[in-house]
């Protein structure tokens, strides 16, 4: 199986580490390796039709700051030359236009390639268009890692909870905000907590996307489309971020045995992100960088999931599960 990686930041490099670590797993399960036939970062690219060791790509990026030796201006010209079966699109999220991710995903699907992405911009803006394009070209478009990183939610709802009627999902979908709010619970000022979250590598390149609720809103739009079959974009989500949360509000909540958490809510009629008062001890009162979701299903009842919503290896683990799903399906078709 030949994979081309678009985006070679934290997640692209984490994926290479995971592919190297699971090389024997792929050989045992499919009798064939997963070969990385190229990669691009925001400026450079490398093509290796016979495959390049994933850890060599990581070493190149760490050594020189570039994954490739050649520069490009048009990513589709690179994809035109590349040889691959699956495109992994992990370039940075652009919630305004969909950015390079939208261009790359559209190009690959138009050329009959399966796509795995964790890029929230294209999915939060053009979900229905991309799913239709994938269907038209008989391709797979999988995106487990786009919502809550390693915490399984999309594939869980599509596969394990297939027969359920899911009436709502409420959750914490942004680790940066949850970290800040948990630190504020302990009396730390907002700005200091944000700085710490950035140092931990959790915050988006532009942390405004986290604290204003835009990152959570992307995830809410993706869940609404993929699980509730709605046809919405990021712009349909009613968003309030956490910048207006004062120390006094946090103290007032604490005096009532509550905490303030940034909650995303999705149902047939609801599409919201905003700070909510949550009783201490409730599943949505978790602290730190964790993500969590409360899925309300008609037969199973409430299901709570919690996990790491970001991180190099954690997000790569979600990509790995999508890769295995695609490879299983191809094997079963043979
Ligand atoms: N900035 C995001 C967060 C990363 O803090 O949860 C994962 O989407």
mmCIF file of C-alpha atoms and ligand atoms in Angstrom:
data_model
loop_
_atom_site.group_PDB
_atom_site.id
_atom_site.type_symbol
_atom_site.label_atom_id
_atom_site.label_comp_id
_atom_site.label_asym_id
_atom_site.label_seq_id
_atom_site.Cartn_x
_atom_site.Cartn_y
_atom_site.Cartn_z
ATOM 1 C CA UNK A 1 0.000 0.000 0.000
ATOM 2 C CA UNK A 2 1.503 3.303 -1.107
ATOM 3 C CA UNK A 3 0.923 6.382 1.029
ATOM 4 C CA UNK A 4 1.729 10.018 0.261
ATOM 5 C CA UNK A 5 1.767 12.442 3.205
ATOM 6 C CA UNK A 6 0.690 16.091 2.756
ATOM 7 C CA UNK A 7 1.765 18.132 5.755
ATOM 8 C CA UNK A 8 4.873 17.259 7.663
ATOM 9 C CA UNK A 9 4.461 18.984 11.016
ATOM 10 C CA UNK A 10 3.778 17.288 14.312
ATOM 11 C CA UNK A 11 1.145 14.862 13.016
ATOM 12 C CA UNK A 12 2.927 13.924 9.760
ATOM 13 C CA UNK A 13 6.075 13.103 11.710
ATOM 14 C CA UNK A 14 4.104 11.215 14.366
ATOM 15 C CA UNK A 15 2.467 9.141 11.644
ATOM 16 C CA UNK A 16 5.886 8.195 10.261
ATOM 17 C CA UNK A 17 6.977 7.054 13.718
ATOM 18 C CA UNK A 18 3.829 4.959 14.069
ATOM 19 C CA UNK A 19 4.246 3.444 10.582
ATOM 20 C CA UNK A 20 7.810 2.467 11.438
ATOM 21 C CA UNK A 21 6.674 0.992 14.737
ATOM 22 C CA UNK A 22 3.845 -1.021 13.108
ATOM 23 C CA UNK A 23 5.795 -2.239 10.025
ATOM 24 C CA UNK A 24 5.687 -5.871 11.139
ATOM 25 C CA UNK A 25 1.977 -5.589 12.003
ATOM 26 C CA UNK A 26 1.174 -4.625 8.395
ATOM 27 C CA UNK A 27 3.332 -7.436 7.001
ATOM 28 C CA UNK A 28 1.647 -9.979 9.281
ATOM 29 C CA UNK A 29 -1.891 -8.745 8.639
ATOM 30 C CA UNK A 30 -1.770 -8.036 4.892
ATOM 31 C CA UNK A 31 1.380 -9.745 3.657
ATOM 32 C CA UNK A 32 2.507 -6.400 2.277
ATOM 33 C CA UNK A 33 4.165 -3.316 3.731
ATOM 34 C CA UNK A 34 2.846 0.223 3.884
ATOM 35 C CA UNK A 35 5.274 2.222 1.753
ATOM 36 C CA UNK A 36 5.620 5.982 2.047
ATOM 37 C CA UNK A 37 6.203 7.160 -1.514
ATOM 38 C CA UNK A 38 6.613 10.830 -0.712
ATOM 39 C CA UNK A 39 5.727 13.760 1.471
ATOM 40 C CA UNK A 40 5.376 17.506 1.354
ATOM 41 C CA UNK A 41 5.548 20.230 3.952
ATOM 42 C CA UNK A 42 4.410 23.802 3.361
ATOM 43 C CA UNK A 43 7.336 24.582 1.030
ATOM 44 C CA UNK A 44 9.165 21.445 -0.063
ATOM 45 C CA UNK A 45 8.494 17.925 -1.293
ATOM 46 C CA UNK A 46 10.135 14.588 -1.849
ATOM 47 C CA UNK A 47 9.033 11.850 -4.246
ATOM 48 C CA UNK A 48 10.238 8.289 -3.687
ATOM 49 C CA UNK A 49 8.214 5.914 -5.894
ATOM 50 C CA UNK A 50 10.024 2.894 -4.448
ATOM 51 C CA UNK A 51 9.442 4.128 -0.898
ATOM 52 C CA UNK A 52 11.491 5.941 1.693
ATOM 53 C CA UNK A 53 11.922 4.818 5.305
ATOM 54 C CA UNK A 54 9.430 6.865 7.367
ATOM 55 C CA UNK A 55 12.042 7.600 10.020
ATOM 56 C CA UNK A 56 14.389 8.988 7.355
ATOM 57 C CA UNK A 57 11.707 11.525 6.496
ATOM 58 C CA UNK A 58 11.467 12.515 10.159
ATOM 59 C CA UNK A 59 15.256 12.847 10.361
ATOM 60 C CA UNK A 60 15.302 15.047 7.242
ATOM 61 C CA UNK A 61 12.661 17.368 8.702
ATOM 62 C CA UNK A 62 14.333 17.529 12.108
ATOM 63 C CA UNK A 63 17.770 18.102 10.569
ATOM 64 C CA UNK A 64 17.014 20.812 8.027
ATOM 65 C CA UNK A 65 13.487 21.968 8.801
ATOM 66 C CA UNK A 66 12.477 20.701 5.332
ATOM 67 C CA UNK A 67 11.125 17.322 4.343
ATOM 68 C CA UNK A 68 12.194 17.585 0.705
ATOM 69 C CA UNK A 69 15.014 18.945 -1.411
ATOM 70 C CA UNK A 70 12.757 20.565 -3.977
ATOM 71 C CA UNK A 71 10.416 23.518 -3.484
ATOM 72 C CA UNK A 72 6.924 23.853 -4.895
ATOM 73 C CA UNK A 73 4.269 26.500 -5.274
ATOM 74 C CA UNK A 74 1.426 24.320 -6.586
ATOM 75 C CA UNK A 75 0.770 21.249 -4.426
ATOM 76 C CA UNK A 76 -1.400 19.636 -7.112
ATOM 77 C CA UNK A 77 1.577 19.659 -9.501
ATOM 78 C CA UNK A 78 3.436 17.586 -6.881
ATOM 79 C CA UNK A 79 0.479 15.212 -6.437
ATOM 80 C CA UNK A 80 0.297 14.826 -10.211
ATOM 81 C CA UNK A 81 3.800 13.357 -10.208
ATOM 82 C CA UNK A 82 3.372 11.313 -7.022
ATOM 83 C CA UNK A 83 2.556 7.598 -7.036
ATOM 84 C CA UNK A 84 0.233 6.570 -4.208
ATOM 85 C CA UNK A 85 -2.939 4.688 -3.295
ATOM 86 C CA UNK A 86 -3.869 6.694 -0.201
ATOM 87 C CA UNK A 87 -3.352 10.383 0.472
ATOM 88 C CA UNK A 88 -2.873 11.297 4.111
ATOM 89 C CA UNK A 89 -3.710 14.998 4.462
ATOM 90 C CA UNK A 90 -2.390 16.477 7.707
ATOM 91 C CA UNK A 91 -1.511 20.031 6.756
ATOM 92 C CA UNK A 92 -2.516 22.847 9.176
ATOM 93 C CA UNK A 93 -6.211 23.716 9.518
ATOM 94 C CA UNK A 94 -7.501 26.812 7.740
ATOM 95 C CA UNK A 95 -11.065 27.483 8.922
ATOM 96 C CA UNK A 96 -11.583 30.435 6.607
ATOM 97 C CA UNK A 97 -10.972 28.847 3.196
ATOM 98 C CA UNK A 98 -10.084 25.185 3.814
ATOM 99 C CA UNK A 99 -6.537 26.055 2.692
ATOM 100 C CA UNK A 100 -4.101 23.662 1.053
ATOM 101 C CA UNK A 101 -5.915 20.737 2.690
ATOM 102 C CA UNK A 102 -9.078 21.362 0.687
ATOM 103 C CA UNK A 103 -7.100 21.629 -2.539
ATOM 104 C CA UNK A 104 -5.160 18.419 -1.865
ATOM 105 C CA UNK A 105 -8.149 16.347 -0.729
ATOM 106 C CA UNK A 106 -10.245 17.485 -3.702
ATOM 107 C CA UNK A 107 -7.414 16.696 -6.104
ATOM 108 C CA UNK A 108 -6.857 13.198 -4.704
ATOM 109 C CA UNK A 109 -10.574 12.286 -4.672
ATOM 110 C CA UNK A 110 -10.953 13.614 -8.217
ATOM 111 C CA UNK A 111 -8.155 11.253 -9.203
ATOM 112 C CA UNK A 112 -9.776 8.213 -7.587
ATOM 113 C CA UNK A 113 -7.526 8.064 -4.501
ATOM 114 C CA UNK A 114 -8.633 7.190 -0.989
ATOM 115 C CA UNK A 115 -8.003 9.956 1.545
ATOM 116 C CA UNK A 116 -7.384 9.996 5.284
ATOM 117 C CA UNK A 117 -7.337 13.402 6.920
ATOM 118 C CA UNK A 118 -7.290 15.062 10.316
ATOM 119 C CA UNK A 119 -7.513 18.505 8.725
ATOM 120 C CA UNK A 120 -10.591 20.162 10.205
ATOM 121 C CA UNK A 121 -10.903 23.118 7.792
ATOM 122 C CA UNK A 122 -11.963 21.233 4.637
ATOM 123 C CA UNK A 123 -14.358 19.011 6.613
ATOM 124 C CA UNK A 124 -15.937 21.893 8.545
ATOM 125 C CA UNK A 125 -16.494 23.935 5.390
ATOM 126 C CA UNK A 126 -17.123 21.465 2.547
ATOM 127 C CA UNK A 127 -18.115 18.206 4.205
ATOM 128 C CA UNK A 128 -21.054 17.297 1.985
ATOM 129 C CA UNK A 129 -19.236 18.275 -1.206
ATOM 130 C CA UNK A 130 -16.219 16.138 -0.271
ATOM 131 C CA UNK A 131 -18.335 13.124 0.718
ATOM 132 C CA UNK A 132 -20.253 13.392 -2.583
ATOM 133 C CA UNK A 133 -17.001 13.624 -4.509
ATOM 134 C CA UNK A 134 -15.661 10.551 -2.717
ATOM 135 C CA UNK A 135 -18.863 8.621 -3.510
ATOM 136 C CA UNK A 136 -18.873 9.735 -7.134
ATOM 137 C CA UNK A 137 -15.307 8.506 -7.576
ATOM 138 C CA UNK A 138 -15.826 5.378 -5.429
ATOM 139 C CA UNK A 139 -13.162 6.464 -2.954
ATOM 140 C CA UNK A 140 -12.925 6.378 0.802
ATOM 141 C CA UNK A 141 -12.681 9.592 2.792
ATOM 142 C CA UNK A 142 -11.921 8.877 6.458
ATOM 143 C CA UNK A 143 -11.308 11.458 9.170
ATOM 144 C CA UNK A 144 -11.408 9.883 12.660
ATOM 145 C CA UNK A 145 -8.536 12.033 13.951
ATOM 146 C CA UNK A 146 -10.196 15.311 12.941
ATOM 147 C CA UNK A 147 -12.389 15.241 16.066
ATOM 148 C CA UNK A 148 -10.807 14.641 19.471
ATOM 149 C CA UNK A 149 -7.565 13.054 18.239
ATOM 150 C CA UNK A 150 -7.119 9.592 19.697
ATOM 151 C CA UNK A 151 -10.555 9.469 21.336
ATOM 152 C CA UNK A 152 -12.629 7.224 19.065
ATOM 153 C CA UNK A 153 -15.899 8.933 18.199
ATOM 154 C CA UNK A 154 -16.637 8.960 14.469
ATOM 155 C CA UNK A 155 -15.759 5.347 13.757
ATOM 156 C CA UNK A 156 -17.351 4.341 17.079
ATOM 157 C CA UNK A 157 -20.673 5.888 16.048
ATOM 158 C CA UNK A 158 -20.458 4.605 12.454
ATOM 159 C CA UNK A 159 -19.345 1.099 13.294
ATOM 160 C CA UNK A 160 -20.094 -0.024 16.867
ATOM 161 C CA UNK A 161 -23.224 2.135 17.270
ATOM 162 C CA UNK A 162 -24.439 1.623 13.682
ATOM 163 C CA UNK A 163 -27.932 0.432 14.685
ATOM 164 C CA UNK A 164 -28.517 3.106 17.319
ATOM 165 C CA UNK A 165 -30.504 6.311 16.993
ATOM 166 C CA UNK A 166 -28.175 8.920 18.433
ATOM 167 C CA UNK A 167 -30.156 11.886 19.680
ATOM 168 C CA UNK A 168 -27.354 14.099 20.960
ATOM 169 C CA UNK A 169 -23.644 14.411 21.583
ATOM 170 C CA UNK A 170 -22.279 16.842 24.161
ATOM 171 C CA UNK A 171 -18.582 17.070 24.723
ATOM 172 C CA UNK A 172 -15.313 18.792 25.380
ATOM 173 C CA UNK A 173 -13.531 18.940 22.058
ATOM 174 C CA UNK A 174 -10.709 21.379 22.741
ATOM 175 C CA UNK A 175 -7.867 20.410 25.059
ATOM 176 C CA UNK A 176 -6.378 23.901 25.153
ATOM 177 C CA UNK A 177 -9.577 25.487 26.520
ATOM 178 C CA UNK A 178 -10.104 22.666 28.966
ATOM 179 C CA UNK A 179 -6.537 23.031 30.213
ATOM 180 C CA UNK A 180 -6.983 26.797 30.655
ATOM 181 C CA UNK A 181 -10.317 26.414 32.464
ATOM 182 C CA UNK A 182 -8.912 23.701 34.754
ATOM 183 C CA UNK A 183 -5.954 25.918 35.626
ATOM 184 C CA UNK A 184 -8.344 28.803 36.325
ATOM 185 C CA UNK A 185 -10.172 26.457 38.732
ATOM 186 C CA UNK A 186 -6.927 26.443 40.707
ATOM 187 C CA UNK A 187 -6.551 30.217 40.606
ATOM 188 C CA UNK A 188 -4.081 30.537 37.695
ATOM 189 C CA UNK A 189 -4.641 33.551 35.416
ATOM 190 C CA UNK A 190 -5.999 32.947 31.888
ATOM 191 C CA UNK A 191 -2.947 34.319 30.022
ATOM 192 C CA UNK A 192 -0.467 32.217 31.983
ATOM 193 C CA UNK A 193 -2.520 29.058 31.430
ATOM 194 C CA UNK A 194 -2.753 29.788 27.686
ATOM 195 C CA UNK A 195 1.018 30.237 27.502
ATOM 196 C CA UNK A 196 1.494 26.841 29.183
ATOM 197 C CA UNK A 197 -0.940 25.178 26.753
ATOM 198 C CA UNK A 198 1.036 26.638 23.842
ATOM 199 C CA UNK A 199 4.308 25.375 25.313
ATOM 200 C CA UNK A 200 2.798 21.899 25.551
ATOM 201 C CA UNK A 201 2.093 22.021 21.806
ATOM 202 C CA UNK A 202 -1.662 21.645 22.241
ATOM 203 C CA UNK A 203 -2.831 25.011 20.981
ATOM 204 C CA UNK A 204 -3.478 25.684 17.287
ATOM 205 C CA UNK A 205 -0.854 27.661 15.324
ATOM 206 C CA UNK A 206 -3.113 30.654 15.982
ATOM 207 C CA UNK A 207 -4.522 30.029 19.505
ATOM 208 C CA UNK A 208 -7.417 32.398 18.764
ATOM 209 C CA UNK A 209 -8.969 29.371 17.067
ATOM 210 C CA UNK A 210 -8.926 27.532 20.403
ATOM 211 C CA UNK A 211 -9.977 30.229 22.848
ATOM 212 C CA UNK A 212 -12.674 31.781 20.651
ATOM 213 C CA UNK A 213 -14.246 28.327 20.232
ATOM 214 C CA UNK A 214 -13.580 28.033 16.477
ATOM 215 C CA UNK A 215 -11.653 24.755 16.792
ATOM 216 C CA UNK A 216 -14.490 23.189 18.829
ATOM 217 C CA UNK A 217 -17.001 24.554 16.310
ATOM 218 C CA UNK A 218 -15.183 22.797 13.450
ATOM 219 C CA UNK A 219 -15.473 19.525 15.359
ATOM 220 C CA UNK A 220 -19.156 20.148 16.120
ATOM 221 C CA UNK A 221 -19.824 20.743 12.403
ATOM 222 C CA UNK A 222 -17.930 17.563 11.457
ATOM 223 C CA UNK A 223 -19.922 15.475 13.971
ATOM 224 C CA UNK A 224 -23.227 17.027 12.880
ATOM 225 C CA UNK A 225 -22.543 16.108 9.266
ATOM 226 C CA UNK A 226 -20.979 12.715 9.754
ATOM 227 C CA UNK A 227 -23.124 11.342 12.590
ATOM 228 C CA UNK A 228 -26.404 13.236 12.327
ATOM 229 C CA UNK A 229 -26.431 13.391 8.531
ATOM 230 C CA UNK A 230 -26.868 17.141 8.621
ATOM 231 C CA UNK A 231 -25.639 19.507 5.942
ATOM 232 C CA UNK A 232 -23.950 22.276 7.908
ATOM 233 C CA UNK A 233 -20.694 24.186 7.966
ATOM 234 C CA UNK A 234 -18.587 25.817 10.641
ATOM 235 C CA UNK A 235 -20.508 29.050 9.931
ATOM 236 C CA UNK A 236 -23.791 27.487 11.121
ATOM 237 C CA UNK A 237 -22.455 26.818 14.627
ATOM 238 C CA UNK A 238 -23.457 29.265 17.382
ATOM 239 C CA UNK A 239 -20.099 29.969 19.008
ATOM 240 C CA UNK A 240 -19.026 31.567 22.274
ATOM 241 C CA UNK A 241 -15.408 31.151 23.317
ATOM 242 C CA UNK A 242 -13.782 31.346 26.743
ATOM 243 C CA UNK A 243 -12.123 34.774 26.549
ATOM 244 C CA UNK A 244 -14.985 36.353 28.510
ATOM 245 C CA UNK A 245 -14.651 33.929 31.442
ATOM 246 C CA UNK A 246 -13.437 35.905 34.448
ATOM 247 C CA UNK A 247 -11.739 34.681 37.622
ATOM 248 C CA UNK A 248 -14.871 35.843 39.457
ATOM 249 C CA UNK A 249 -17.118 33.638 37.286
ATOM 250 C CA UNK A 250 -14.897 30.616 37.960
ATOM 251 C CA UNK A 251 -14.942 31.345 41.721
ATOM 252 C CA UNK A 252 -18.733 31.788 41.668
ATOM 253 C CA UNK A 253 -19.116 28.403 39.914
ATOM 254 C CA UNK A 254 -16.803 26.769 42.473
ATOM 255 C CA UNK A 255 -18.877 28.185 45.353
ATOM 256 C CA UNK A 256 -21.847 26.242 43.912
ATOM 257 C CA UNK A 257 -19.780 23.062 43.479
ATOM 258 C CA UNK A 258 -19.610 23.600 39.716
ATOM 259 C CA UNK A 259 -16.920 24.170 37.106
ATOM 260 C CA UNK A 260 -17.082 26.078 33.818
ATOM 261 C CA UNK A 261 -16.263 24.005 30.735
ATOM 262 C CA UNK A 262 -16.395 24.762 27.001
ATOM 263 C CA UNK A 263 -19.036 22.357 25.721
ATOM 264 C CA UNK A 264 -19.929 21.487 22.136
ATOM 265 C CA UNK A 265 -23.512 20.321 21.609
ATOM 266 C CA UNK A 266 -24.929 18.544 18.574
ATOM 267 C CA UNK A 267 -28.391 17.157 17.924
ATOM 268 C CA UNK A 268 -30.931 17.240 15.085
ATOM 269 C CA UNK A 269 -31.686 20.849 15.933
ATOM 270 C CA UNK A 270 -28.777 22.092 18.049
ATOM 271 C CA UNK A 271 -25.340 23.196 16.949
ATOM 272 C CA UNK A 272 -23.542 25.152 19.644
ATOM 273 C CA UNK A 273 -20.234 25.740 21.355
ATOM 274 C CA UNK A 274 -20.140 27.728 24.565
ATOM 275 C CA UNK A 275 -19.073 27.827 28.204
ATOM 276 C CA UNK A 276 -21.458 25.880 30.445
ATOM 277 C CA UNK A 277 -21.733 25.320 34.186
ATOM 278 C CA UNK A 278 -21.079 21.638 34.906
ATOM 279 C CA UNK A 279 -21.520 20.020 38.339
ATOM 280 C CA UNK A 280 -18.243 18.716 39.794
ATOM 281 C CA UNK A 281 -18.088 14.949 39.311
ATOM 282 C CA UNK A 282 -20.231 15.005 36.133
ATOM 283 C CA UNK A 283 -18.532 13.245 33.160
ATOM 284 C CA UNK A 284 -18.193 16.620 31.410
ATOM 285 C CA UNK A 285 -16.331 18.183 34.348
ATOM 286 C CA UNK A 286 -12.979 16.578 33.460
ATOM 287 C CA UNK A 287 -9.779 18.539 33.929
ATOM 288 C CA UNK A 288 -6.599 19.000 31.922
ATOM 289 C CA UNK A 289 -6.120 18.491 28.204
ATOM 290 C CA UNK A 290 -8.431 15.489 27.870
ATOM 291 C CA UNK A 291 -11.422 15.459 25.518
ATOM 292 C CA UNK A 292 -14.672 13.727 26.380
ATOM 293 C CA UNK A 293 -18.106 13.143 24.866
ATOM 294 C CA UNK A 294 -21.467 12.001 26.134
ATOM 295 C CA UNK A 295 -23.323 10.180 23.377
ATOM 296 C CA UNK A 296 -27.049 9.686 23.922
ATOM 297 C CA UNK A 297 -28.179 6.555 22.078
ATOM 298 C CA UNK A 298 -31.718 5.135 22.125
ATOM 299 C CA UNK A 299 -30.907 1.473 22.852
ATOM 300 C CA UNK A 300 -27.576 1.751 24.626
ATOM 301 C CA UNK A 301 -28.461 4.858 26.634
ATOM 302 C CA UNK A 302 -25.698 7.284 27.558
ATOM 303 C CA UNK A 303 -22.160 6.380 26.535
ATOM 304 C CA UNK A 304 -19.204 8.393 27.766
ATOM 305 C CA UNK A 305 -15.838 8.372 26.054
ATOM 306 C CA UNK A 306 -12.697 10.161 27.151
ATOM 307 C CA UNK A 307 -9.261 10.342 25.631
ATOM 308 C CA UNK A 308 -6.386 12.435 24.404
ATOM 309 C CA UNK A 309 -7.676 14.968 21.910
ATOM 310 C CA UNK A 310 -4.324 15.953 20.446
ATOM 311 C CA UNK A 311 -0.677 14.977 20.340
ATOM 312 C CA UNK A 312 1.775 13.602 17.823
ATOM 313 C CA UNK A 313 1.388 9.890 18.413
ATOM 314 C CA UNK A 314 -2.199 10.084 19.678
ATOM 315 C CA UNK A 315 -3.482 11.721 16.485
ATOM 316 C CA UNK A 316 -1.406 9.302 14.415
ATOM 317 C CA UNK A 317 -3.190 6.466 16.211
ATOM 318 C CA UNK A 318 -6.497 7.700 14.759
ATOM 319 C CA UNK A 319 -4.919 7.809 11.286
ATOM 320 C CA UNK A 320 -3.648 4.267 11.823
ATOM 321 C CA UNK A 321 -7.189 3.063 12.564
ATOM 322 C CA UNK A 322 -8.466 4.673 9.338
ATOM 323 C CA UNK A 323 -5.590 3.153 7.383
ATOM 324 C CA UNK A 324 -6.360 -0.313 8.736
ATOM 325 C CA UNK A 325 -10.068 0.135 7.912
ATOM 326 C CA UNK A 326 -9.226 0.999 4.293
ATOM 327 C CA UNK A 327 -6.734 -1.846 3.978
ATOM 328 C CA UNK A 328 -9.207 -4.340 5.513
ATOM 329 C CA UNK A 329 -11.850 -3.288 3.037
ATOM 330 C CA UNK A 330 -9.487 -3.607 0.077
ATOM 331 C CA UNK A 331 -8.414 -7.059 1.308
ATOM 332 C CA UNK A 332 -12.035 -8.179 1.718
ATOM 333 C CA UNK A 333 -12.853 -7.018 -1.828
ATOM 334 C CA UNK A 334 -10.060 -9.134 -3.313
HETATM 335 N N1 LIG B 1 -5.867 22.780 19.446
HETATM 336 C C1 LIG B 1 -6.604 21.581 19.551
HETATM 337 C C2 LIG B 1 -6.919 21.338 21.020
HETATM 338 C C3 LIG B 1 -5.813 20.442 18.949
HETATM 339 O O1 LIG B 1 -6.437 22.092 21.868
HETATM 340 O O2 LIG B 1 -7.681 20.430 21.333
HETATM 341 C C4 LIG B 1 -6.610 19.269 18.484
HETATM 342 O O3 LIG B 1 -7.544 19.572 17.490
#
